[in-house]
Amino acid sequence: MTLVVIGCSSNKTNPNTWLSVGNAEVGEAEVMVYLFQTYNDFLAFGGEDVWDIKDFSGGKSADEVAKQGALDNLIKVKVLNQKAKEQGIMTLSESEVNLLEQEAKNYYDSLPENFKTNHGISLETIYDVIEDNYRAKGLENQTIESYELDPGDVEEKVRENTEYVKLKSEKAIDILTSYYVQHIVVYTHEKNSDEVWVTLDEEKIIQARSKIEAAYEAANQGIPFEDVLTEYSEDPLSGAEDLGIMLSKFQLPEDFIVHLQEVDKGEMTPIIEGEYGFHIFKLLFVETPDKDTIGEYNTQFDVWEKSLYEEARANLYKEAFDTIYSKWLQGVAIELGPKWLELDFLEAIKN
């Protein structure tokens, strides 16, 4: 979440305040705990080399993005804690307290000794940070649980997955039916430096049509298809070997499948004009799935479909909560002191 900071220089009288969020003043030790956690998150994501990325996001380097991410997280936790206090949900259960104490000790023990000493990080600091995060997560969960999703919104979210939509509309037997073919292609497009297909000029397209027609004529005259393929096809993966290449209905445009369904084993299709070139297929054989394979596919599809709906609901809950949080954030005075503004993220972690 992009944060708009309301103030840029702290007017707090406490010289140890690095930043303030509403009525919460945050000092060096607490700031460093958030920075250290974000540092480790970035390492887990991209390894040590992640810090060499100069344009990690929006023209900002990885360490700049990490610093902002730590700040966003710290502010969110403080805002949610203040909101939890307003709503009277500040008390943690005994089991949560016990778990928190053990988690705080484990995390404190895992921190480098020089890092704790240099920044004044105590076990109490870690306990307070984790307690704030527990309470913030508790409010977030409570808010989400009270939000009622519209089933139509969930369905719309799921159908943003175009692969799912296509598979859902097809029968399992069609998806699992495999066409083994040999394939001649002559391109009317080429990839530019950005790996985007762009159309050739008119003269080259005319040459492409002449080339595919010559290939078709040669195959019709009895020249082995493998030899024609080797001479004319512009795709090295055209299946010149005995088994050819395997394609499914799901992989091919509808007009390709129509032509393949109209020819018998050993026959070739007419010239087919595709999106990026001209094609000729020779059908070697068709392999259809048995009952067990179809049943296994349907089971796996049902599991995948269920996971998509769960993911859609989770994303919609998150979007709803982010909207609520944005409203809570408005009007909260956020001030960044000179020590935060001058902070070098990596230098702070290594010292």
PDB file of N, CA, C and O in Angstrom, residues 76 80 87 89 136-149 310 312-325 328:
ATOM      1  N   LYS A  76       1.185   0.897   9.655  1.00  0.00           N
ATOM      2  CA  LYS A  76      -0.062   0.126   9.670  1.00  0.00           C
ATOM      3  C   LYS A  76      -0.298  -0.501  11.033  1.00  0.00           C
ATOM      4  O   LYS A  76      -1.418  -0.446  11.570  1.00  0.00           O
ATOM      5  N   LEU A  80      -3.480   0.417  13.444  1.00  0.00           N
ATOM      6  CA  LEU A  80      -4.417  -0.628  13.850  1.00  0.00           C
ATOM      7  C   LEU A  80      -4.451  -0.789  15.363  1.00  0.00           C
ATOM      8  O   LEU A  80      -5.507  -1.083  15.937  1.00  0.00           O
ATOM      9  N   GLN A  87     -11.676   0.619  19.955  1.00  0.00           N
ATOM     10  CA  GLN A  87     -12.754  -0.368  19.947  1.00  0.00           C
ATOM     11  C   GLN A  87     -12.737  -1.265  21.184  1.00  0.00           C
ATOM     12  O   GLN A  87     -13.546  -2.179  21.310  1.00  0.00           O
ATOM     13  N   ILE A  89     -10.431  -3.512  22.252  1.00  0.00           N
ATOM     14  CA  ILE A  89     -10.002  -4.903  22.083  1.00  0.00           C
ATOM     15  C   ILE A  89      -8.484  -4.997  22.272  1.00  0.00           C
ATOM     16  O   ILE A  89      -7.755  -5.516  21.436  1.00  0.00           O
ATOM     17  N   ALA A 136      -2.690  -5.976  16.031  1.00  0.00           N
ATOM     18  CA  ALA A 136      -3.040  -5.471  14.707  1.00  0.00           C
ATOM     19  C   ALA A 136      -3.654  -6.578  13.853  1.00  0.00           C
ATOM     20  O   ALA A 136      -4.671  -6.373  13.179  1.00  0.00           O
ATOM     21  N   LYS A 137      -3.038  -7.766  13.886  1.00  0.00           N
ATOM     22  CA  LYS A 137      -3.570  -8.890  13.118  1.00  0.00           C
ATOM     23  C   LYS A 137      -4.925  -9.313  13.644  1.00  0.00           C
ATOM     24  O   LYS A 137      -5.820  -9.687  12.860  1.00  0.00           O
ATOM     25  N   GLY A 138      -5.098  -9.234  14.964  1.00  0.00           N
ATOM     26  CA  GLY A 138      -6.382  -9.586  15.549  1.00  0.00           C
ATOM     27  C   GLY A 138      -7.491  -8.672  15.063  1.00  0.00           C
ATOM     28  O   GLY A 138      -8.590  -9.132  14.718  1.00  0.00           O
ATOM     29  N   LEU A 139      -7.221  -7.376  15.010  1.00  0.00           N
ATOM     30  CA  LEU A 139      -8.218  -6.425  14.520  1.00  0.00           C
ATOM     31  C   LEU A 139      -8.490  -6.669  13.037  1.00  0.00           C
ATOM     32  O   LEU A 139      -9.643  -6.607  12.593  1.00  0.00           O
ATOM     33  N   GLU A 140      -7.437  -6.941  12.280  1.00  0.00           N
ATOM     34  CA  GLU A 140      -7.619  -7.202  10.846  1.00  0.00           C
ATOM     35  C   GLU A 140      -8.510  -8.429  10.646  1.00  0.00           C
ATOM     36  O   GLU A 140      -9.450  -8.396   9.831  1.00  0.00           O
ATOM     37  N   ASN A 141      -8.232  -9.505  11.390  1.00  0.00           N
ATOM     38  CA  ASN A 141      -9.043 -10.717  11.256  1.00  0.00           C
ATOM     39  C   ASN A 141     -10.485 -10.470  11.665  1.00  0.00           C
ATOM     40  O   ASN A 141     -11.426 -10.948  11.016  1.00  0.00           O
ATOM     41  N   GLN A 142     -10.675  -9.738  12.746  1.00  0.00           N
ATOM     42  CA  GLN A 142     -12.024  -9.449  13.232  1.00  0.00           C
ATOM     43  C   GLN A 142     -12.793  -8.619  12.214  1.00  0.00           C
ATOM     44  O   GLN A 142     -13.990  -8.842  11.982  1.00  0.00           O
ATOM     45  N   THR A 143     -12.111  -7.658  11.604  1.00  0.00           N
ATOM     46  CA  THR A 143     -12.752  -6.801  10.611  1.00  0.00           C
ATOM     47  C   THR A 143     -13.146  -7.608   9.376  1.00  0.00           C
ATOM     48  O   THR A 143     -14.239  -7.444   8.823  1.00  0.00           O
ATOM     49  N   ILE A 144     -12.256  -8.499   8.946  1.00  0.00           N
ATOM     50  CA  ILE A 144     -12.528  -9.334   7.776  1.00  0.00           C
ATOM     51  C   ILE A 144     -13.691 -10.289   8.046  1.00  0.00           C
ATOM     52  O   ILE A 144     -14.568 -10.480   7.190  1.00  0.00           O
ATOM     53  N   GLU A 145     -13.705 -10.874   9.253  1.00  0.00           N
ATOM     54  CA  GLU A 145     -14.752 -11.830   9.589  1.00  0.00           C
ATOM     55  C   GLU A 145     -16.138 -11.186   9.598  1.00  0.00           C
ATOM     56  O   GLU A 145     -17.142 -11.860   9.365  1.00  0.00           O
ATOM     57  N   SER A 146     -16.178  -9.902   9.872  1.00  0.00           N
ATOM     58  CA  SER A 146     -17.468  -9.201   9.918  1.00  0.00           C
ATOM     59  C   SER A 146     -17.913  -8.694   8.547  1.00  0.00           C
ATOM     60  O   SER A 146     -19.015  -8.169   8.399  1.00  0.00           O
ATOM     61  N   TYR A 147     -17.056  -8.868   7.543  1.00  0.00           N
ATOM     62  CA  TYR A 147     -17.365  -8.382   6.192  1.00  0.00           C
ATOM     63  C   TYR A 147     -18.013  -9.505   5.390  1.00  0.00           C
ATOM     64  O   TYR A 147     -17.521 -10.627   5.352  1.00  0.00           O
ATOM     65  N   GLU A 148     -19.128  -9.211   4.750  1.00  0.00           N
ATOM     66  CA  GLU A 148     -19.857 -10.217   3.976  1.00  0.00           C
ATOM     67  C   GLU A 148     -19.574 -10.018   2.487  1.00  0.00           C
ATOM     68  O   GLU A 148     -19.859  -8.959   1.918  1.00  0.00           O
ATOM     69  N   LEU A 149     -19.023 -11.052   1.868  1.00  0.00           N
ATOM     70  CA  LEU A 149     -18.693 -10.975   0.450  1.00  0.00           C
ATOM     71  C   LEU A 149     -19.925 -11.212  -0.411  1.00  0.00           C
ATOM     72  O   LEU A 149     -20.815 -11.991  -0.055  1.00  0.00           O
ATOM     73  N   GLU A 310     -11.125 -20.134  -3.051  1.00  0.00           N
ATOM     74  CA  GLU A 310     -10.561 -19.731  -1.753  1.00  0.00           C
ATOM     75  C   GLU A 310      -9.629 -18.541  -1.926  1.00  0.00           C
ATOM     76  O   GLU A 310      -9.655 -17.596  -1.125  1.00  0.00           O
ATOM     77  N   ALA A 312      -9.742 -16.346  -4.363  1.00  0.00           N
ATOM     78  CA  ALA A 312     -10.554 -15.185  -4.736  1.00  0.00           C
ATOM     79  C   ALA A 312     -11.174 -14.542  -3.502  1.00  0.00           C
ATOM     80  O   ALA A 312     -11.166 -13.310  -3.354  1.00  0.00           O
ATOM     81  N   ARG A 313     -11.713 -15.377  -2.610  1.00  0.00           N
ATOM     82  CA  ARG A 313     -12.308 -14.828  -1.384  1.00  0.00           C
ATOM     83  C   ARG A 313     -11.253 -14.127  -0.533  1.00  0.00           C
ATOM     84  O   ARG A 313     -11.506 -13.045   0.010  1.00  0.00           O
ATOM     85  N   ALA A 314     -10.079 -14.744  -0.408  1.00  0.00           N
ATOM     86  CA  ALA A 314      -9.003 -14.132   0.381  1.00  0.00           C
ATOM     87  C   ALA A 314      -8.590 -12.789  -0.210  1.00  0.00           C
ATOM     88  O   ALA A 314      -8.381 -11.814   0.531  1.00  0.00           O
ATOM     89  N   ASN A 315      -8.480 -12.712  -1.525  1.00  0.00           N
ATOM     90  CA  ASN A 315      -8.094 -11.449  -2.173  1.00  0.00           C
ATOM     91  C   ASN A 315      -9.162 -10.383  -2.000  1.00  0.00           C
ATOM     92  O   ASN A 315      -8.848  -9.208  -1.783  1.00  0.00           O
ATOM     93  N   LEU A 316     -10.421 -10.784  -2.091  1.00  0.00           N
ATOM     94  CA  LEU A 316     -11.508  -9.811  -1.925  1.00  0.00           C
ATOM     95  C   LEU A 316     -11.579  -9.315  -0.480  1.00  0.00           C
ATOM     96  O   LEU A 316     -11.846  -8.131  -0.231  1.00  0.00           O
ATOM     97  N   TYR A 317     -11.351 -10.222   0.474  1.00  0.00           N
ATOM     98  CA  TYR A 317     -11.301  -9.785   1.876  1.00  0.00           C
ATOM     99  C   TYR A 317     -10.156  -8.795   2.078  1.00  0.00           C
ATOM    100  O   TYR A 317     -10.311  -7.784   2.777  1.00  0.00           O
ATOM    101  N   LYS A 318      -9.015  -9.092   1.481  1.00  0.00           N
ATOM    102  CA  LYS A 318      -7.872  -8.195   1.618  1.00  0.00           C
ATOM    103  C   LYS A 318      -8.174  -6.838   1.002  1.00  0.00           C
ATOM    104  O   LYS A 318      -7.852  -5.790   1.580  1.00  0.00           O
ATOM    105  N   GLU A 319      -8.782  -6.845  -0.182  1.00  0.00           N
ATOM    106  CA  GLU A 319      -9.130  -5.580  -0.832  1.00  0.00           C
ATOM    107  C   GLU A 319     -10.110  -4.776   0.022  1.00  0.00           C
ATOM    108  O   GLU A 319      -9.988  -3.551   0.142  1.00  0.00           O
ATOM    109  N   ALA A 320     -11.072  -5.486   0.613  1.00  0.00           N
ATOM    110  CA  ALA A 320     -12.052  -4.808   1.467  1.00  0.00           C
ATOM    111  C   ALA A 320     -11.376  -4.208   2.694  1.00  0.00           C
ATOM    112  O   ALA A 320     -11.642  -3.060   3.084  1.00  0.00           O
ATOM    113  N   PHE A 321     -10.472  -5.005   3.312  1.00  0.00           N
ATOM    114  CA  PHE A 321      -9.786  -4.496   4.493  1.00  0.00           C
ATOM    115  C   PHE A 321      -8.878  -3.328   4.138  1.00  0.00           C
ATOM    116  O   PHE A 321      -8.797  -2.352   4.887  1.00  0.00           O
ATOM    117  N   ASP A 322      -8.188  -3.413   3.006  1.00  0.00           N
ATOM    118  CA  ASP A 322      -7.311  -2.315   2.596  1.00  0.00           C
ATOM    119  C   ASP A 322      -8.096  -1.021   2.420  1.00  0.00           C
ATOM    120  O   ASP A 322      -7.603   0.067   2.743  1.00  0.00           O
ATOM    121  N   THR A 323      -9.320  -1.141   1.916  1.00  0.00           N
ATOM    122  CA  THR A 323     -10.175   0.039   1.760  1.00  0.00           C
ATOM    123  C   THR A 323     -10.538   0.625   3.122  1.00  0.00           C
ATOM    124  O   THR A 323     -10.494   1.843   3.331  1.00  0.00           O
ATOM    125  N   ILE A 324     -10.893  -0.256   4.058  1.00  0.00           N
ATOM    126  CA  ILE A 324     -11.231   0.196   5.414  1.00  0.00           C
ATOM    127  C   ILE A 324     -10.015   0.822   6.081  1.00  0.00           C
ATOM    128  O   ILE A 324     -10.099   1.888   6.713  1.00  0.00           O
ATOM    129  N   TYR A 325      -8.850   0.159   5.925  1.00  0.00           N
ATOM    130  CA  TYR A 325      -7.627   0.680   6.536  1.00  0.00           C
ATOM    131  C   TYR A 325      -7.273   2.051   5.969  1.00  0.00           C
ATOM    132  O   TYR A 325      -6.837   2.945   6.712  1.00  0.00           O
ATOM    133  N   TRP A 328      -9.167   4.526   7.802  1.00  0.00           N
ATOM    134  CA  TRP A 328      -8.624   4.718   9.151  1.00  0.00           C
ATOM    135  C   TRP A 328      -7.347   5.556   9.117  1.00  0.00           C
ATOM    136  O   TRP A 328      -7.080   6.336  10.020  1.00  0.00           O
TER     137      TRP A 328
END
